[in-house]
mmCIF file of C-alpha atoms in Angstrom:
data_model
loop_
_atom_site.group_PDB
_atom_site.id
_atom_site.type_symbol
_atom_site.label_atom_id
_atom_site.label_comp_id
_atom_site.label_asym_id
_atom_site.label_seq_id
_atom_site.Cartn_x
_atom_site.Cartn_y
_atom_site.Cartn_z
ATOM 1 C CA UNK A 859 -3.801 -14.367 25.818
ATOM 2 C CA UNK A 860 -0.208 -13.124 25.472
ATOM 3 C CA UNK A 861 1.536 -11.569 22.498
ATOM 4 C CA UNK A 862 3.919 -14.545 22.427
ATOM 5 C CA UNK A 863 1.085 -16.952 21.642
ATOM 6 C CA UNK A 864 0.862 -18.242 18.091
ATOM 7 C CA UNK A 865 -1.873 -17.831 15.507
ATOM 8 C CA UNK A 866 -2.538 -21.566 15.689
ATOM 9 C CA UNK A 867 -3.417 -21.135 19.385
ATOM 10 C CA UNK A 868 -6.457 -18.940 18.722
ATOM 11 C CA UNK A 869 -9.428 -19.364 16.421
ATOM 12 C CA UNK A 870 -10.258 -17.536 13.214
ATOM 13 C CA UNK A 871 -13.041 -15.593 14.914
ATOM 14 C CA UNK A 872 -10.607 -14.038 17.395
ATOM 15 C CA UNK A 873 -8.236 -13.107 14.583
ATOM 16 C CA UNK A 874 -11.067 -11.403 12.710
ATOM 17 C CA UNK A 875 -11.936 -9.444 15.848
ATOM 18 C CA UNK A 876 -8.347 -8.201 16.043
ATOM 19 C CA UNK A 877 -8.641 -7.023 12.448
ATOM 20 C CA UNK A 878 -11.999 -5.319 13.022
ATOM 21 C CA UNK A 879 -10.580 -3.360 15.968
ATOM 22 C CA UNK A 880 -8.244 -1.579 13.556
ATOM 23 C CA UNK A 881 -10.264 -1.263 10.375
ATOM 24 C CA UNK A 882 -13.755 -0.077 11.223
ATOM 25 C CA UNK A 883 -15.307 2.395 8.773
ATOM 26 C CA UNK A 884 -14.813 5.972 9.970
ATOM 27 C CA UNK A 885 -17.927 8.040 10.618
ATOM 28 C CA UNK A 886 -17.182 10.374 7.683
ATOM 29 C CA UNK A 887 -17.316 7.389 5.305
ATOM 30 C CA UNK A 888 -20.410 5.691 6.720
ATOM 31 C CA UNK A 889 -22.714 7.067 3.984
ATOM 32 C CA UNK A 890 -20.416 5.680 1.286
ATOM 33 C CA UNK A 891 -19.536 2.296 2.803
ATOM 34 C CA UNK A 892 -22.465 0.501 4.383
ATOM 35 C CA UNK A 893 -20.503 -2.599 5.425
ATOM 36 C CA UNK A 894 -16.756 -2.641 5.964
ATOM 37 C CA UNK A 895 -13.983 -5.008 7.026
ATOM 38 C CA UNK A 896 -15.278 -8.041 8.914
ATOM 39 C CA UNK A 897 -18.902 -6.857 9.033
ATOM 40 C CA UNK A 898 -20.357 -9.046 6.269
ATOM 41 C CA UNK A 899 -19.420 -11.388 3.419
ATOM 42 C CA UNK A 900 -18.728 -8.353 1.207
ATOM 43 C CA UNK A 901 -18.176 -4.627 1.577
ATOM 44 C CA UNK A 902 -21.124 -2.538 0.354
ATOM 45 C CA UNK A 903 -20.216 0.699 -1.448
ATOM 46 C CA UNK A 904 -22.696 3.408 -2.445
ATOM 47 C CA UNK A 905 -21.069 4.660 -5.644
ATOM 48 C CA UNK A 906 -23.385 7.619 -6.190
ATOM 49 C CA UNK A 907 -22.551 8.978 -2.728
ATOM 50 C CA UNK A 908 -18.891 8.121 -3.225
ATOM 51 C CA UNK A 909 -18.599 10.115 -6.460
ATOM 52 C CA UNK A 910 -20.493 13.026 -4.954
ATOM 53 C CA UNK A 911 -17.968 13.149 -2.108
ATOM 54 C CA UNK A 912 -15.015 12.955 -4.495
ATOM 55 C CA UNK A 913 -15.886 15.855 -6.759
ATOM 56 C CA UNK A 914 -19.038 17.456 -5.343
ATOM 57 C CA UNK A 915 -20.803 17.254 -8.699
ATOM 58 C CA UNK A 916 -23.719 15.122 -7.607
ATOM 59 C CA UNK A 917 -22.617 12.250 -9.845
ATOM 60 C CA UNK A 918 -22.801 14.189 -13.112
ATOM 61 C CA UNK A 919 -19.095 14.109 -13.985
ATOM 62 C CA UNK A 920 -17.053 11.518 -15.854
ATOM 63 C CA UNK A 921 -15.261 9.953 -12.893
ATOM 64 C CA UNK A 922 -12.955 7.027 -13.613
ATOM 65 C CA UNK A 923 -12.402 4.094 -11.283
ATOM 66 C CA UNK A 924 -8.800 2.820 -11.194
ATOM 67 C CA UNK A 925 -8.122 -0.722 -9.922
ATOM 68 C CA UNK A 926 -4.828 -2.483 -9.233
ATOM 69 C CA UNK A 927 -3.656 -5.675 -7.512
ATOM 70 C CA UNK A 928 -0.210 -6.470 -6.123
ATOM 71 C CA UNK A 929 1.001 -9.697 -4.536
ATOM 72 C CA UNK A 930 3.960 -9.929 -2.149
ATOM 73 C CA UNK A 931 5.761 -13.037 -0.828
ATOM 74 C CA UNK A 932 8.111 -13.248 2.147
ATOM 75 C CA UNK A 933 10.844 -14.968 0.157
ATOM 76 C CA UNK A 934 10.752 -12.576 -2.802
ATOM 77 C CA UNK A 935 9.779 -9.142 -1.521
ATOM 78 C CA UNK A 936 10.796 -8.705 2.134
ATOM 79 C CA UNK A 937 14.557 -8.472 2.754
ATOM 80 C CA UNK A 938 16.241 -9.490 5.996
ATOM 81 C CA UNK A 939 15.940 -6.855 8.703
ATOM 82 C CA UNK A 940 12.479 -5.603 7.779
ATOM 83 C CA UNK A 941 10.078 -5.230 10.724
ATOM 84 C CA UNK A 942 6.513 -6.615 10.835
ATOM 85 C CA UNK A 943 5.214 -3.018 10.781
ATOM 86 C CA UNK A 944 7.197 -2.306 7.608
ATOM 87 C CA UNK A 945 5.902 -5.514 6.014
ATOM 88 C CA UNK A 946 2.323 -4.332 6.556
ATOM 89 C CA UNK A 947 3.170 -0.835 5.332
ATOM 90 C CA UNK A 948 4.784 -2.203 2.157
ATOM 91 C CA UNK A 949 1.804 -4.454 1.382
ATOM 92 C CA UNK A 950 -0.333 -1.307 1.164
ATOM 93 C CA UNK A 951 2.230 1.091 -0.313
ATOM 94 C CA UNK A 952 2.851 -0.939 -3.483
ATOM 95 C CA UNK A 953 -0.841 -0.732 -4.350
ATOM 96 C CA UNK A 954 -1.165 2.977 -3.570
ATOM 97 C CA UNK A 955 1.870 3.686 -5.739
ATOM 98 C CA UNK A 956 0.290 2.002 -8.767
ATOM 99 C CA UNK A 957 -2.905 4.034 -8.398
ATOM 100 C CA UNK A 958 -0.916 7.261 -7.963
ATOM 101 C CA UNK A 959 0.972 6.478 -11.183
ATOM 102 C CA UNK A 960 -2.337 6.815 -13.054
ATOM 103 C CA UNK A 961 -2.951 10.245 -11.531
ATOM 104 C CA UNK A 962 -5.728 8.906 -9.303
ATOM 105 C CA UNK A 963 -6.292 9.065 -5.558
ATOM 106 C CA UNK A 964 -6.481 5.681 -3.762
ATOM 107 C CA UNK A 965 -9.695 5.606 -1.746
ATOM 108 C CA UNK A 966 -10.153 2.024 -0.593
ATOM 109 C CA UNK A 967 -8.533 -1.381 -0.677
ATOM 110 C CA UNK A 968 -8.928 -4.999 0.263
ATOM 111 C CA UNK A 969 -6.041 -7.140 1.419
ATOM 112 C CA UNK A 970 -5.780 -10.929 1.574
ATOM 113 C CA UNK A 971 -3.151 -12.333 3.929
ATOM 114 C CA UNK A 972 -1.568 -15.743 4.365
ATOM 115 C CA UNK A 973 0.290 -16.427 7.631
ATOM 116 C CA UNK A 974 2.167 -19.543 8.771
ATOM 117 C CA UNK A 975 0.379 -21.180 11.707
ATOM 118 C CA UNK A 976 3.323 -20.609 14.045
ATOM 119 C CA UNK A 977 3.377 -16.839 13.533
ATOM 120 C CA UNK A 978 3.416 -14.918 16.825
ATOM 121 C CA UNK A 979 0.342 -12.861 17.710
ATOM 122 C CA UNK A 980 2.618 -9.848 18.310
ATOM 123 C CA UNK A 981 3.996 -10.180 14.761
ATOM 124 C CA UNK A 982 0.453 -10.401 13.354
ATOM 125 C CA UNK A 983 -0.649 -7.295 15.279
ATOM 126 C CA UNK A 984 2.356 -5.268 14.123
ATOM 127 C CA UNK A 985 1.684 -6.204 10.488
ATOM 128 C CA UNK A 986 -1.916 -5.027 10.898
ATOM 129 C CA UNK A 987 -0.679 -1.771 12.410
ATOM 130 C CA UNK A 988 1.610 -1.178 9.425
ATOM 131 C CA UNK A 989 -1.321 -1.750 7.081
ATOM 132 C CA UNK A 990 -3.524 0.634 9.067
ATOM 133 C CA UNK A 991 -0.981 3.442 9.368
ATOM 134 C CA UNK A 992 -0.017 3.405 5.687
ATOM 135 C CA UNK A 993 -3.649 3.376 4.563
ATOM 136 C CA UNK A 994 -4.597 6.145 7.021
ATOM 137 C CA UNK A 995 -1.673 8.340 5.954
ATOM 138 C CA UNK A 996 -3.034 8.475 2.426
ATOM 139 C CA UNK A 997 -6.759 8.612 3.174
ATOM 140 C CA UNK A 998 -7.382 5.031 2.055
ATOM 141 C CA UNK A 999 -9.994 2.821 3.741
ATOM 142 C CA UNK A 1000 -9.358 -0.900 4.224
ATOM 143 C CA UNK A 1001 -12.823 -2.281 3.436
ATOM 144 C CA UNK A 1002 -12.169 -6.016 3.598
ATOM 145 C CA UNK A 1003 -9.954 -8.937 2.730
ATOM 146 C CA UNK A 1004 -9.283 -12.534 3.695
ATOM 147 C CA UNK A 1005 -6.970 -14.589 5.902
ATOM 148 C CA UNK A 1006 -5.679 -18.110 5.358
ATOM 149 C CA UNK A 1007 -3.039 -20.399 6.811
ATOM 150 C CA UNK A 1008 -0.058 -20.420 4.472
ATOM 151 C CA UNK A 1009 3.391 -22.001 4.391
ATOM 152 C CA UNK A 1010 4.818 -18.608 3.458
ATOM 153 C CA UNK A 1011 3.874 -15.094 4.543
ATOM 154 C CA UNK A 1012 1.797 -13.799 1.631
ATOM 155 C CA UNK A 1013 -0.171 -10.641 0.813
ATOM 156 C CA UNK A 1014 -2.457 -9.796 -2.091
ATOM 157 C CA UNK A 1015 -3.846 -6.273 -2.029
ATOM 158 C CA UNK A 1016 -6.390 -4.725 -4.367
ATOM 159 C CA UNK A 1017 -6.718 -0.952 -4.362
ATOM 160 C CA UNK A 1018 -9.527 1.123 -5.864
ATOM 161 C CA UNK A 1019 -8.817 4.715 -6.803
ATOM 162 C CA UNK A 1020 -10.824 7.458 -8.468
ATOM 163 C CA UNK A 1021 -10.043 10.435 -10.648
ATOM 164 C CA UNK A 1022 -12.207 13.063 -12.326
ATOM 165 C CA UNK A 1023 -9.414 13.697 -14.841
ATOM 166 C CA UNK A 1024 -8.204 11.604 -17.748
ATOM 167 C CA UNK A 1025 -5.940 8.880 -16.298
ATOM 168 C CA UNK A 1026 -2.299 9.159 -17.345
ATOM 169 C CA UNK A 1027 -1.214 6.001 -19.155
ATOM 170 C CA UNK A 1028 2.220 4.740 -20.122
ATOM 171 C CA UNK A 1029 1.185 4.761 -23.776
ATOM 172 C CA UNK A 1030 1.038 8.563 -23.759
ATOM 173 C CA UNK A 1031 4.836 8.785 -23.850
ATOM 174 C CA UNK A 1032 6.368 9.996 -27.106
ATOM 175 C CA UNK A 1033 9.791 10.561 -28.632
ATOM 176 C CA UNK A 1034 11.158 13.880 -27.424
ATOM 177 C CA UNK A 1035 9.377 13.859 -24.044
ATOM 178 C CA UNK A 1036 11.429 14.935 -21.045
ATOM 179 C CA UNK A 1037 11.729 12.156 -18.423
ATOM 180 C CA UNK A 1038 11.317 13.402 -14.834
ATOM 181 C CA UNK A 1039 11.244 11.533 -11.523
ATOM 182 C CA UNK A 1040 10.032 12.340 -8.024
ATOM 183 C CA UNK A 1041 12.331 11.633 -5.116
ATOM 184 C CA UNK A 1042 15.927 10.422 -5.327
ATOM 185 C CA UNK A 1043 16.835 7.353 -7.352
ATOM 186 C CA UNK A 1044 19.042 4.659 -5.847
ATOM 187 C CA UNK A 1045 18.199 4.922 -2.144
ATOM 188 C CA UNK A 1046 16.396 1.566 -1.959
ATOM 189 C CA UNK A 1047 19.113 -0.096 -4.052
ATOM 190 C CA UNK A 1048 21.721 1.236 -1.631
ATOM 191 C CA UNK A 1049 19.633 -0.097 1.252
ATOM 192 C CA UNK A 1050 19.654 -3.544 -0.364
ATOM 193 C CA UNK A 1051 23.440 -3.412 -0.742
ATOM 194 C CA UNK A 1052 23.733 -2.552 2.960
ATOM 195 C CA UNK A 1053 21.455 -5.284 4.351
ATOM 196 C CA UNK A 1054 22.782 -7.961 1.988
ATOM 197 C CA UNK A 1055 26.371 -7.379 3.124
ATOM 198 C CA UNK A 1056 27.684 -6.391 -0.296
ATOM 199 C CA UNK A 1057 29.583 -3.342 0.967
ATOM 200 C CA UNK A 1058 33.020 -3.375 2.559
ATOM 201 C CA UNK A 1059 33.647 -1.842 5.983
ATOM 202 C CA UNK A 1060 35.304 1.121 4.269
ATOM 203 C CA UNK A 1061 32.288 1.678 2.028
ATOM 204 C CA UNK A 1062 29.944 1.437 5.009
ATOM 205 C CA UNK A 1063 31.924 4.140 6.814
ATOM 206 C CA UNK A 1064 31.592 6.439 3.804
ATOM 207 C CA UNK A 1065 27.787 6.197 3.806
ATOM 208 C CA UNK A 1066 27.254 5.977 7.560
ATOM 209 C CA UNK A 1067 25.293 9.251 7.668
ATOM 210 C CA UNK A 1068 22.700 8.063 5.121
ATOM 211 C CA UNK A 1069 22.616 4.315 5.872
ATOM 212 C CA UNK A 1070 19.424 4.416 7.958
ATOM 213 C CA UNK A 1071 17.705 6.625 5.383
ATOM 214 C CA UNK A 1072 18.635 4.184 2.609
ATOM 215 C CA UNK A 1073 17.370 1.185 4.584
ATOM 216 C CA UNK A 1074 14.071 2.935 5.281
ATOM 217 C CA UNK A 1075 13.680 3.616 1.549
ATOM 218 C CA UNK A 1076 14.014 -0.147 1.041
ATOM 219 C CA UNK A 1077 11.906 -1.335 3.978
ATOM 220 C CA UNK A 1078 9.205 1.359 4.042
ATOM 221 C CA UNK A 1079 8.697 2.867 0.558
ATOM 222 C CA UNK A 1080 6.719 6.103 0.416
ATOM 223 C CA UNK A 1081 4.041 6.117 -2.310
ATOM 224 C CA UNK A 1082 3.938 9.400 -4.252
ATOM 225 C CA UNK A 1083 0.175 9.826 -4.027
ATOM 226 C CA UNK A 1084 -0.023 13.612 -3.763
ATOM 227 C CA UNK A 1085 2.680 14.044 -6.390
ATOM 228 C CA UNK A 1086 0.845 11.760 -8.822
ATOM 229 C CA UNK A 1087 -2.432 13.642 -8.461
ATOM 230 C CA UNK A 1088 -0.673 17.013 -8.788
ATOM 231 C CA UNK A 1089 1.256 15.964 -11.897
ATOM 232 C CA UNK A 1090 -1.891 14.618 -13.552
ATOM 233 C CA UNK A 1091 -3.855 17.783 -12.781
ATOM 234 C CA UNK A 1092 -1.089 20.047 -14.137
ATOM 235 C CA UNK A 1093 -1.849 19.128 -17.735
ATOM 236 C CA UNK A 1094 1.861 18.989 -18.615
ATOM 237 C CA UNK A 1095 2.553 15.261 -18.269
ATOM 238 C CA UNK A 1096 1.840 12.931 -21.193
ATOM 239 C CA UNK A 1097 2.383 9.690 -19.259
ATOM 240 C CA UNK A 1098 3.373 8.305 -15.853
ATOM 241 C CA UNK A 1099 4.745 5.061 -14.466
ATOM 242 C CA UNK A 1100 5.527 3.628 -11.038
ATOM 243 C CA UNK A 1101 9.251 2.856 -10.831
ATOM 244 C CA UNK A 1102 9.282 0.781 -7.638
ATOM 245 C CA UNK A 1103 10.734 -2.078 -9.724
ATOM 246 C CA UNK A 1104 13.417 0.211 -11.164
ATOM 247 C CA UNK A 1105 13.683 2.908 -13.821
#
């Protein structure tokens, strides 16, 4: 088999094996997750052990489970110039960002993927690597998912997070609150202007030193997981929201 072969050239079983090579349950999580990606029809999660590992209380605290789902389509969410690795990264990052916006830590996720039959194996593998690296960077375990043949590249991720604090909701905002943001606003928008050809040659020269940074902000967004948990634990914030769709 070569990387230039297409998904339609190999069977579903071989594709699943390629997924399992990347997403086996780490030894430190084996007590919590008894069956992970590709091992059975469903993942099996021991919640009592999971909660004990989160807060060390033996399951006696008031832990909250936070769940989110995000769907991404090639035509709507992935601009020209994005790499397969960045596509996989983004499919995970959007879910982690939502969980972080509630002040929770994303612990596990499932991801369903639809690929056109004539997708190259090398493209498929790079997407998987982007998914793996993003999840690993934030301590999130990919515990399962699904794959189908699709006319358009499609992802639907579901992330499960946990917090031992009161989740921060949008409804907590009140008149007179100070609005704060993490990071720098406008980088991804600038990246979109660059890749869509909306800037003149003179404008491109002016931003040459930050062009790659702006494009990375667009192609490979960085979920503010640690910041979200820290803000929630501070006790100062009344509400939080993910602004990946704009302020």
